[in-house]
Short mmCIF file of N, CA and C in Angstrom, two decimals:
data_model
loop_
_atom_site.label_atom_id
_atom_site.label_comp_id
_atom_site.label_asym_id
_atom_site.label_seq_id
_atom_site.Cartn_x
_atom_site.Cartn_y
_atom_site.Cartn_z
N MET A 1 -39.08 20.09 -59.55
CA MET A 1 -37.70 19.81 -59.22
C MET A 1 -37.18 18.82 -60.27
N THR A 2 -36.05 19.12 -60.84
CA THR A 2 -35.47 18.25 -61.86
C THR A 2 -34.83 17.04 -61.21
N SER A 3 -34.58 16.03 -62.02
CA SER A 3 -33.95 14.82 -61.50
C SER A 3 -32.51 15.11 -61.06
N LYS A 4 -31.84 16.02 -61.75
CA LYS A 4 -30.48 16.41 -61.35
C LYS A 4 -30.50 17.06 -59.97
N THR A 5 -31.46 17.93 -59.69
CA THR A 5 -31.58 18.60 -58.39
C THR A 5 -31.88 17.58 -57.30
N ARG A 6 -32.78 16.62 -57.62
CA ARG A 6 -33.10 15.57 -56.64
C ARG A 6 -31.86 14.75 -56.30
N ARG A 7 -31.03 14.39 -57.29
CA ARG A 7 -29.80 13.63 -57.06
C ARG A 7 -28.83 14.42 -56.18
N ILE A 8 -28.69 15.71 -56.46
CA ILE A 8 -27.80 16.56 -55.67
C ILE A 8 -28.28 16.62 -54.22
N LEU A 9 -29.58 16.80 -54.02
CA LEU A 9 -30.14 16.86 -52.66
C LEU A 9 -30.00 15.51 -51.95
N ALA A 10 -30.21 14.42 -52.68
CA ALA A 10 -30.08 13.09 -52.09
C ALA A 10 -28.64 12.83 -51.67
N ASN A 11 -27.68 13.20 -52.53
CA ASN A 11 -26.26 13.03 -52.18
C ASN A 11 -25.88 13.89 -50.98
N ALA A 12 -26.36 15.12 -50.95
CA ALA A 12 -26.08 16.01 -49.82
C ALA A 12 -26.66 15.43 -48.54
N ALA A 13 -27.88 14.89 -48.62
CA ALA A 13 -28.51 14.30 -47.44
C ALA A 13 -27.73 13.08 -46.96
N ALA A 14 -27.24 12.28 -47.90
CA ALA A 14 -26.46 11.09 -47.53
C ALA A 14 -25.16 11.49 -46.83
N VAL A 15 -24.47 12.48 -47.38
CA VAL A 15 -23.23 12.95 -46.76
C VAL A 15 -23.52 13.51 -45.37
N ALA A 16 -24.59 14.29 -45.24
CA ALA A 16 -24.95 14.85 -43.94
C ALA A 16 -25.26 13.74 -42.93
N ALA A 17 -25.95 12.68 -43.37
CA ALA A 17 -26.28 11.58 -42.46
C ALA A 17 -25.02 10.87 -41.99
N VAL A 18 -24.07 10.65 -42.91
CA VAL A 18 -22.82 9.99 -42.52
C VAL A 18 -22.05 10.86 -41.53
N LEU A 19 -21.94 12.16 -41.81
CA LEU A 19 -21.24 13.05 -40.90
C LEU A 19 -21.92 13.13 -39.54
N ALA A 20 -23.24 13.17 -39.53
CA ALA A 20 -23.98 13.24 -38.26
C ALA A 20 -23.77 11.97 -37.45
N SER A 21 -23.82 10.80 -38.10
CA SER A 21 -23.65 9.56 -37.34
C SER A 21 -22.23 9.43 -36.82
N ALA A 22 -21.26 9.92 -37.58
CA ALA A 22 -19.87 9.88 -37.11
C ALA A 22 -19.68 10.78 -35.90
N SER A 23 -20.35 11.89 -35.86
CA SER A 23 -20.16 12.82 -34.75
C SER A 23 -20.88 12.38 -33.49
N LEU A 24 -21.79 11.42 -33.58
CA LEU A 24 -22.50 10.95 -32.40
C LEU A 24 -21.67 10.00 -31.56
N GLY A 25 -20.69 9.33 -32.16
CA GLY A 25 -19.86 8.40 -31.42
C GLY A 25 -18.84 9.14 -30.59
N SER A 26 -17.96 8.38 -29.95
CA SER A 26 -16.89 8.98 -29.17
C SER A 26 -15.90 9.64 -30.09
N PRO A 27 -15.24 10.70 -29.63
CA PRO A 27 -14.24 11.35 -30.47
C PRO A 27 -13.15 10.36 -30.87
N PRO A 28 -12.67 10.42 -32.12
CA PRO A 28 -11.61 9.49 -32.53
C PRO A 28 -10.42 9.60 -31.58
N GLY A 29 -9.85 8.43 -31.22
CA GLY A 29 -8.68 8.43 -30.36
C GLY A 29 -9.00 8.57 -28.88
N HIS A 30 -10.26 8.68 -28.51
CA HIS A 30 -10.59 8.84 -27.09
C HIS A 30 -11.46 7.72 -26.55
N ALA A 31 -12.09 6.95 -27.39
CA ALA A 31 -13.04 5.95 -26.91
C ALA A 31 -12.31 4.79 -26.23
N HIS A 32 -12.46 4.67 -24.95
CA HIS A 32 -11.97 3.52 -24.17
C HIS A 32 -10.48 3.28 -24.35
N GLU A 33 -9.71 4.34 -24.46
CA GLU A 33 -8.26 4.17 -24.56
C GLU A 33 -7.72 3.63 -23.25
N ARG A 34 -6.63 2.92 -23.36
CA ARG A 34 -5.99 2.35 -22.19
C ARG A 34 -5.10 3.37 -21.50
N GLU A 35 -4.80 3.10 -20.28
CA GLU A 35 -3.92 3.93 -19.47
C GLU A 35 -2.47 3.71 -19.90
N THR A 36 -1.61 4.64 -19.51
CA THR A 36 -0.17 4.41 -19.65
C THR A 36 0.41 4.38 -18.24
N VAL A 37 1.40 3.53 -18.05
CA VAL A 37 2.03 3.36 -16.74
C VAL A 37 3.53 3.62 -16.88
N GLU A 38 4.02 4.59 -16.14
CA GLU A 38 5.44 4.96 -16.18
C GLU A 38 6.07 4.72 -14.81
N PRO A 39 7.15 3.93 -14.76
CA PRO A 39 7.85 3.74 -13.48
C PRO A 39 8.38 5.08 -12.96
N ALA A 40 8.27 5.29 -11.67
CA ALA A 40 8.76 6.53 -11.07
C ALA A 40 9.87 6.26 -10.05
N PHE A 41 9.79 5.11 -9.36
CA PHE A 41 10.73 4.86 -8.27
C PHE A 41 10.66 3.39 -7.89
N GLU A 42 11.82 2.81 -7.54
CA GLU A 42 11.85 1.46 -6.97
C GLU A 42 13.06 1.36 -6.07
N HIS A 43 12.81 0.87 -4.84
CA HIS A 43 13.90 0.75 -3.89
C HIS A 43 13.55 -0.31 -2.85
N ALA A 44 14.54 -1.12 -2.51
CA ALA A 44 14.37 -2.09 -1.42
C ALA A 44 14.24 -1.33 -0.11
N LEU A 45 13.38 -1.82 0.78
CA LEU A 45 13.22 -1.19 2.09
C LEU A 45 14.28 -1.79 3.03
N PRO A 46 15.28 -1.02 3.41
CA PRO A 46 16.38 -1.57 4.20
C PRO A 46 15.96 -2.05 5.58
N ASN A 47 14.91 -1.47 6.14
CA ASN A 47 14.48 -1.86 7.48
C ASN A 47 13.36 -2.91 7.46
N VAL A 48 12.96 -3.36 6.26
CA VAL A 48 11.95 -4.42 6.13
C VAL A 48 12.48 -5.41 5.09
N PRO A 49 13.30 -6.35 5.53
CA PRO A 49 13.93 -7.29 4.59
C PRO A 49 12.89 -7.98 3.69
N GLY A 50 13.24 -8.04 2.39
CA GLY A 50 12.39 -8.72 1.42
C GLY A 50 11.29 -7.86 0.84
N LYS A 51 11.14 -6.62 1.32
CA LYS A 51 10.09 -5.72 0.82
C LYS A 51 10.69 -4.60 -0.02
N SER A 52 9.92 -4.15 -1.01
CA SER A 52 10.31 -3.02 -1.86
C SER A 52 9.22 -1.98 -1.88
N LEU A 53 9.64 -0.76 -2.14
CA LEU A 53 8.73 0.36 -2.36
C LEU A 53 8.84 0.69 -3.85
N ILE A 54 7.71 0.60 -4.56
CA ILE A 54 7.69 0.86 -5.99
C ILE A 54 6.60 1.88 -6.27
N ALA A 55 6.92 2.90 -7.07
CA ALA A 55 5.94 3.92 -7.43
C ALA A 55 5.84 4.01 -8.95
N VAL A 56 4.60 4.15 -9.43
CA VAL A 56 4.35 4.33 -10.86
C VAL A 56 3.35 5.47 -11.04
N VAL A 57 3.45 6.16 -12.16
CA VAL A 57 2.47 7.18 -12.52
C VAL A 57 1.57 6.58 -13.59
N VAL A 58 0.27 6.54 -13.29
CA VAL A 58 -0.73 6.02 -14.22
C VAL A 58 -1.45 7.23 -14.83
N THR A 59 -1.45 7.31 -16.15
CA THR A 59 -2.09 8.42 -16.84
C THR A 59 -3.22 7.88 -17.71
N TYR A 60 -4.38 8.49 -17.55
CA TYR A 60 -5.56 8.12 -18.33
C TYR A 60 -5.89 9.24 -19.31
N PRO A 61 -5.99 8.92 -20.61
CA PRO A 61 -6.45 9.94 -21.55
C PRO A 61 -7.94 10.20 -21.28
N PRO A 62 -8.53 11.22 -21.88
CA PRO A 62 -9.97 11.42 -21.72
C PRO A 62 -10.72 10.13 -22.07
N GLY A 63 -11.60 9.69 -21.18
CA GLY A 63 -12.36 8.46 -21.40
C GLY A 63 -11.55 7.19 -21.23
N GLY A 64 -10.28 7.29 -20.83
CA GLY A 64 -9.41 6.12 -20.72
C GLY A 64 -9.67 5.30 -19.48
N ARG A 65 -9.21 4.05 -19.53
CA ARG A 65 -9.44 3.14 -18.40
C ARG A 65 -8.43 2.02 -18.38
N SER A 66 -8.37 1.37 -17.25
CA SER A 66 -7.60 0.14 -17.08
C SER A 66 -8.59 -1.01 -17.11
N PRO A 67 -8.19 -2.18 -17.59
CA PRO A 67 -9.10 -3.33 -17.48
C PRO A 67 -9.20 -3.75 -16.02
N PRO A 68 -10.28 -4.45 -15.64
CA PRO A 68 -10.35 -4.99 -14.27
C PRO A 68 -9.10 -5.83 -14.01
N HIS A 69 -8.56 -5.74 -12.79
CA HIS A 69 -7.30 -6.40 -12.51
C HIS A 69 -7.10 -6.66 -11.02
N ARG A 70 -6.05 -7.41 -10.75
CA ARG A 70 -5.55 -7.62 -9.40
C ARG A 70 -4.07 -7.25 -9.42
N HIS A 71 -3.54 -6.96 -8.25
CA HIS A 71 -2.13 -6.64 -8.15
C HIS A 71 -1.40 -7.80 -7.50
N ALA A 72 -0.08 -7.72 -7.47
CA ALA A 72 0.73 -8.76 -6.83
C ALA A 72 0.12 -9.08 -5.47
N ARG A 73 0.10 -10.36 -5.12
CA ARG A 73 -0.59 -10.82 -3.91
C ARG A 73 -0.13 -10.12 -2.64
N SER A 74 1.12 -9.72 -2.57
CA SER A 74 1.65 -9.10 -1.36
C SER A 74 1.49 -7.58 -1.35
N ALA A 75 1.00 -7.01 -2.44
CA ALA A 75 1.03 -5.55 -2.61
C ALA A 75 -0.03 -4.82 -1.79
N PHE A 76 0.45 -3.87 -0.98
CA PHE A 76 -0.42 -2.86 -0.38
C PHE A 76 -0.18 -1.62 -1.23
N ILE A 77 -1.26 -0.98 -1.70
CA ILE A 77 -1.13 0.13 -2.63
C ILE A 77 -1.79 1.38 -2.08
N TYR A 78 -1.05 2.47 -2.15
CA TYR A 78 -1.55 3.80 -1.82
C TYR A 78 -1.59 4.56 -3.14
N ALA A 79 -2.75 5.13 -3.49
CA ALA A 79 -2.90 5.87 -4.75
C ALA A 79 -3.28 7.31 -4.43
N HIS A 80 -2.59 8.24 -5.09
CA HIS A 80 -2.83 9.67 -4.90
C HIS A 80 -3.11 10.29 -6.27
N VAL A 81 -4.28 10.89 -6.44
CA VAL A 81 -4.64 11.49 -7.72
C VAL A 81 -3.86 12.79 -7.90
N LEU A 82 -3.12 12.85 -8.99
CA LEU A 82 -2.28 14.01 -9.29
C LEU A 82 -3.03 15.07 -10.09
N THR A 83 -3.76 14.62 -11.12
CA THR A 83 -4.51 15.55 -11.98
C THR A 83 -5.85 14.94 -12.35
N GLY A 84 -6.83 15.80 -12.59
CA GLY A 84 -8.13 15.33 -13.06
C GLY A 84 -8.92 14.60 -11.99
N ALA A 85 -9.71 13.63 -12.44
CA ALA A 85 -10.58 12.85 -11.55
C ALA A 85 -10.56 11.40 -12.01
N VAL A 86 -10.41 10.47 -11.05
CA VAL A 86 -10.32 9.04 -11.34
C VAL A 86 -11.46 8.33 -10.63
N ARG A 87 -12.18 7.49 -11.37
CA ARG A 87 -13.25 6.66 -10.79
C ARG A 87 -12.63 5.31 -10.47
N SER A 88 -12.83 4.85 -9.23
CA SER A 88 -12.24 3.60 -8.78
C SER A 88 -13.27 2.78 -8.03
N ARG A 89 -13.21 1.48 -8.25
CA ARG A 89 -14.04 0.53 -7.48
C ARG A 89 -13.15 -0.65 -7.13
N VAL A 90 -12.93 -0.84 -5.84
CA VAL A 90 -12.09 -1.92 -5.35
C VAL A 90 -12.97 -2.89 -4.56
N GLY A 91 -12.87 -4.17 -4.89
CA GLY A 91 -13.66 -5.19 -4.19
C GLY A 91 -15.15 -4.95 -4.38
N ASP A 92 -15.89 -5.12 -3.30
CA ASP A 92 -17.35 -4.95 -3.35
C ASP A 92 -17.80 -3.56 -2.96
N GLU A 93 -16.86 -2.66 -2.74
CA GLU A 93 -17.21 -1.28 -2.40
C GLU A 93 -17.83 -0.60 -3.62
N PRO A 94 -18.67 0.40 -3.40
CA PRO A 94 -19.22 1.14 -4.56
C PRO A 94 -18.13 1.97 -5.24
N ALA A 95 -18.32 2.23 -6.52
CA ALA A 95 -17.38 3.09 -7.25
C ALA A 95 -17.40 4.49 -6.64
N ARG A 96 -16.24 5.12 -6.67
CA ARG A 96 -16.13 6.48 -6.13
C ARG A 96 -15.19 7.29 -7.02
N VAL A 97 -15.46 8.57 -7.16
CA VAL A 97 -14.60 9.46 -7.93
C VAL A 97 -13.67 10.19 -6.97
N TYR A 98 -12.37 10.11 -7.26
CA TYR A 98 -11.35 10.80 -6.49
C TYR A 98 -10.78 11.91 -7.37
N ARG A 99 -10.70 13.10 -6.81
CA ARG A 99 -10.20 14.26 -7.56
C ARG A 99 -8.76 14.57 -7.16
N ALA A 100 -8.10 15.41 -7.95
CA ALA A 100 -6.71 15.77 -7.69
C ALA A 100 -6.54 16.15 -6.22
N GLY A 101 -5.53 15.56 -5.57
CA GLY A 101 -5.26 15.82 -4.15
C GLY A 101 -5.87 14.78 -3.23
N GLU A 102 -6.78 13.93 -3.73
CA GLU A 102 -7.40 12.89 -2.89
C GLU A 102 -6.66 11.57 -3.08
N SER A 103 -6.83 10.67 -2.10
CA SER A 103 -6.11 9.40 -2.09
C SER A 103 -7.02 8.25 -1.72
N PHE A 104 -6.58 7.04 -2.07
CA PHE A 104 -7.26 5.82 -1.64
C PHE A 104 -6.21 4.72 -1.54
N PHE A 105 -6.58 3.57 -1.01
CA PHE A 105 -5.64 2.46 -0.90
C PHE A 105 -6.31 1.16 -1.29
N GLU A 106 -5.47 0.17 -1.55
CA GLU A 106 -5.93 -1.19 -1.86
C GLU A 106 -5.19 -2.16 -0.96
N GLU A 107 -5.94 -3.03 -0.32
CA GLU A 107 -5.36 -4.07 0.52
C GLU A 107 -4.75 -5.16 -0.37
N PRO A 108 -3.76 -5.91 0.14
CA PRO A 108 -3.23 -7.04 -0.63
C PRO A 108 -4.34 -7.99 -1.06
N GLY A 109 -4.28 -8.43 -2.32
CA GLY A 109 -5.26 -9.37 -2.85
C GLY A 109 -6.55 -8.74 -3.33
N ALA A 110 -6.70 -7.43 -3.22
CA ALA A 110 -7.95 -6.77 -3.61
C ALA A 110 -8.17 -6.87 -5.12
N HIS A 111 -9.44 -6.87 -5.50
CA HIS A 111 -9.83 -6.90 -6.91
C HIS A 111 -10.20 -5.48 -7.33
N HIS A 112 -9.43 -4.90 -8.26
CA HIS A 112 -9.70 -3.54 -8.73
C HIS A 112 -10.63 -3.66 -9.95
N ARG A 113 -11.93 -3.53 -9.68
CA ARG A 113 -12.95 -3.75 -10.71
C ARG A 113 -13.06 -2.60 -11.69
N VAL A 114 -12.91 -1.36 -11.20
CA VAL A 114 -13.03 -0.17 -12.05
C VAL A 114 -11.86 0.76 -11.72
N SER A 115 -11.18 1.20 -12.76
CA SER A 115 -10.12 2.20 -12.63
C SER A 115 -10.12 2.96 -13.94
N GLU A 116 -10.68 4.18 -13.91
CA GLU A 116 -10.86 4.91 -15.16
C GLU A 116 -10.91 6.41 -14.94
N ASN A 117 -10.69 7.13 -16.01
CA ASN A 117 -10.82 8.57 -16.00
C ASN A 117 -12.31 8.90 -15.86
N ALA A 118 -12.65 9.78 -14.96
CA ALA A 118 -14.05 10.15 -14.76
C ALA A 118 -14.49 11.19 -15.77
N SER A 119 -13.58 11.66 -16.62
CA SER A 119 -13.89 12.69 -17.61
C SER A 119 -13.67 12.17 -19.03
N ASP A 120 -14.54 12.59 -19.93
CA ASP A 120 -14.36 12.27 -21.35
C ASP A 120 -13.63 13.39 -22.09
N SER A 121 -13.29 14.47 -21.37
CA SER A 121 -12.66 15.60 -22.06
C SER A 121 -11.31 16.02 -21.49
N GLU A 122 -10.96 15.58 -20.29
CA GLU A 122 -9.70 15.97 -19.66
C GLU A 122 -8.92 14.73 -19.22
N ALA A 123 -7.61 14.77 -19.33
CA ALA A 123 -6.77 13.67 -18.87
C ALA A 123 -6.76 13.62 -17.34
N ALA A 124 -6.37 12.47 -16.80
CA ALA A 124 -6.24 12.30 -15.35
C ALA A 124 -5.00 11.45 -15.09
N SER A 125 -4.40 11.64 -13.90
CA SER A 125 -3.24 10.82 -13.56
C SER A 125 -3.21 10.58 -12.06
N LEU A 126 -2.54 9.49 -11.69
CA LEU A 126 -2.37 9.18 -10.27
C LEU A 126 -1.00 8.58 -10.04
N LEU A 127 -0.52 8.74 -8.82
CA LEU A 127 0.71 8.10 -8.38
C LEU A 127 0.30 6.90 -7.54
N ALA A 128 0.72 5.71 -7.96
CA ALA A 128 0.44 4.48 -7.21
C ALA A 128 1.73 4.02 -6.55
N VAL A 129 1.69 3.88 -5.23
CA VAL A 129 2.87 3.47 -4.46
C VAL A 129 2.59 2.08 -3.89
N PHE A 130 3.45 1.13 -4.25
CA PHE A 130 3.31 -0.26 -3.84
C PHE A 130 4.31 -0.56 -2.74
N ILE A 131 3.87 -1.21 -1.68
CA ILE A 131 4.76 -1.87 -0.73
C ILE A 131 4.53 -3.34 -1.01
N VAL A 132 5.57 -4.02 -1.48
CA VAL A 132 5.38 -5.35 -2.04
C VAL A 132 6.59 -6.23 -1.76
N ASP A 133 6.37 -7.55 -1.68
CA ASP A 133 7.50 -8.48 -1.60
C ASP A 133 8.39 -8.24 -2.82
N ALA A 134 9.67 -8.14 -2.61
CA ALA A 134 10.62 -7.77 -3.67
C ALA A 134 10.52 -8.68 -4.90
N GLN A 135 10.21 -9.93 -4.71
CA GLN A 135 10.16 -10.88 -5.83
C GLN A 135 8.74 -11.10 -6.39
N ASP A 136 7.76 -10.38 -5.86
CA ASP A 136 6.35 -10.59 -6.26
C ASP A 136 6.05 -9.77 -7.52
N LYS A 137 6.18 -10.42 -8.68
CA LYS A 137 5.94 -9.79 -9.97
C LYS A 137 5.01 -10.68 -10.79
N PRO A 138 4.29 -10.16 -11.71
CA PRO A 138 4.16 -8.75 -12.09
C PRO A 138 3.32 -7.99 -11.07
N LEU A 139 3.42 -6.66 -11.13
CA LEU A 139 2.67 -5.83 -10.18
C LEU A 139 1.17 -5.82 -10.48
N THR A 140 0.80 -5.95 -11.76
CA THR A 140 -0.61 -5.89 -12.15
C THR A 140 -0.92 -7.03 -13.11
N VAL A 141 -2.05 -7.72 -12.85
CA VAL A 141 -2.49 -8.82 -13.70
C VAL A 141 -3.95 -8.58 -14.09
N PRO A 142 -4.22 -8.34 -15.40
CA PRO A 142 -5.60 -8.14 -15.83
C PRO A 142 -6.43 -9.39 -15.59
N ASP A 143 -7.73 -9.21 -15.35
CA ASP A 143 -8.63 -10.34 -15.23
C ASP A 143 -8.56 -11.17 -16.52
N PRO A 144 -8.78 -12.50 -16.41
CA PRO A 144 -8.80 -13.30 -17.63
C PRO A 144 -9.80 -12.74 -18.64
N GLY A 145 -9.36 -12.59 -19.87
CA GLY A 145 -10.23 -12.05 -20.92
C GLY A 145 -10.28 -10.54 -20.97
N ALA A 146 -9.83 -9.86 -19.90
CA ALA A 146 -9.91 -8.41 -19.85
C ALA A 146 -8.79 -7.74 -20.63
N ALA A 147 -7.67 -8.41 -20.82
CA ALA A 147 -6.51 -7.80 -21.47
C ALA A 147 -6.81 -7.41 -22.91
N THR A 148 -7.73 -8.12 -23.58
CA THR A 148 -8.04 -7.81 -24.96
C THR A 148 -9.24 -6.88 -25.11
N THR A 149 -9.91 -6.59 -24.01
CA THR A 149 -11.05 -5.69 -24.04
C THR A 149 -10.56 -4.27 -24.03
N PRO A 150 -11.09 -3.41 -24.94
CA PRO A 150 -10.63 -2.01 -24.94
C PRO A 150 -10.99 -1.30 -23.66
#
């Protein structure tokens, strides 16, 4: 084997190693992406003075997640999975996967430890409905240090 052939094979092997290592990681644009939150509805409850009903659609890209968080202290939350599958862990309860059509709730003051897409290949979304004191903002507060974590 000539030295030129050895150099060509070595370069090809190096390129193959780089490509192989790149393909072992998460797909670009999908690794630990954050959720998006879109307001859907907000209205004061006329028969419950001082309370509002607020709804948001939370969409998780494949592999996406929310950082651990708490919601407004007065917020009771009903969540309904619209598409895909969402893994959720509230308080000390074990994590559970909820699929499209399933629902869960969070009591006021609950700690939402895990909220993420259960799939690395398909998007997921949920409708979160808050019953909350009208002046109790913000609706979601990431755990200290969690806001900068992907």
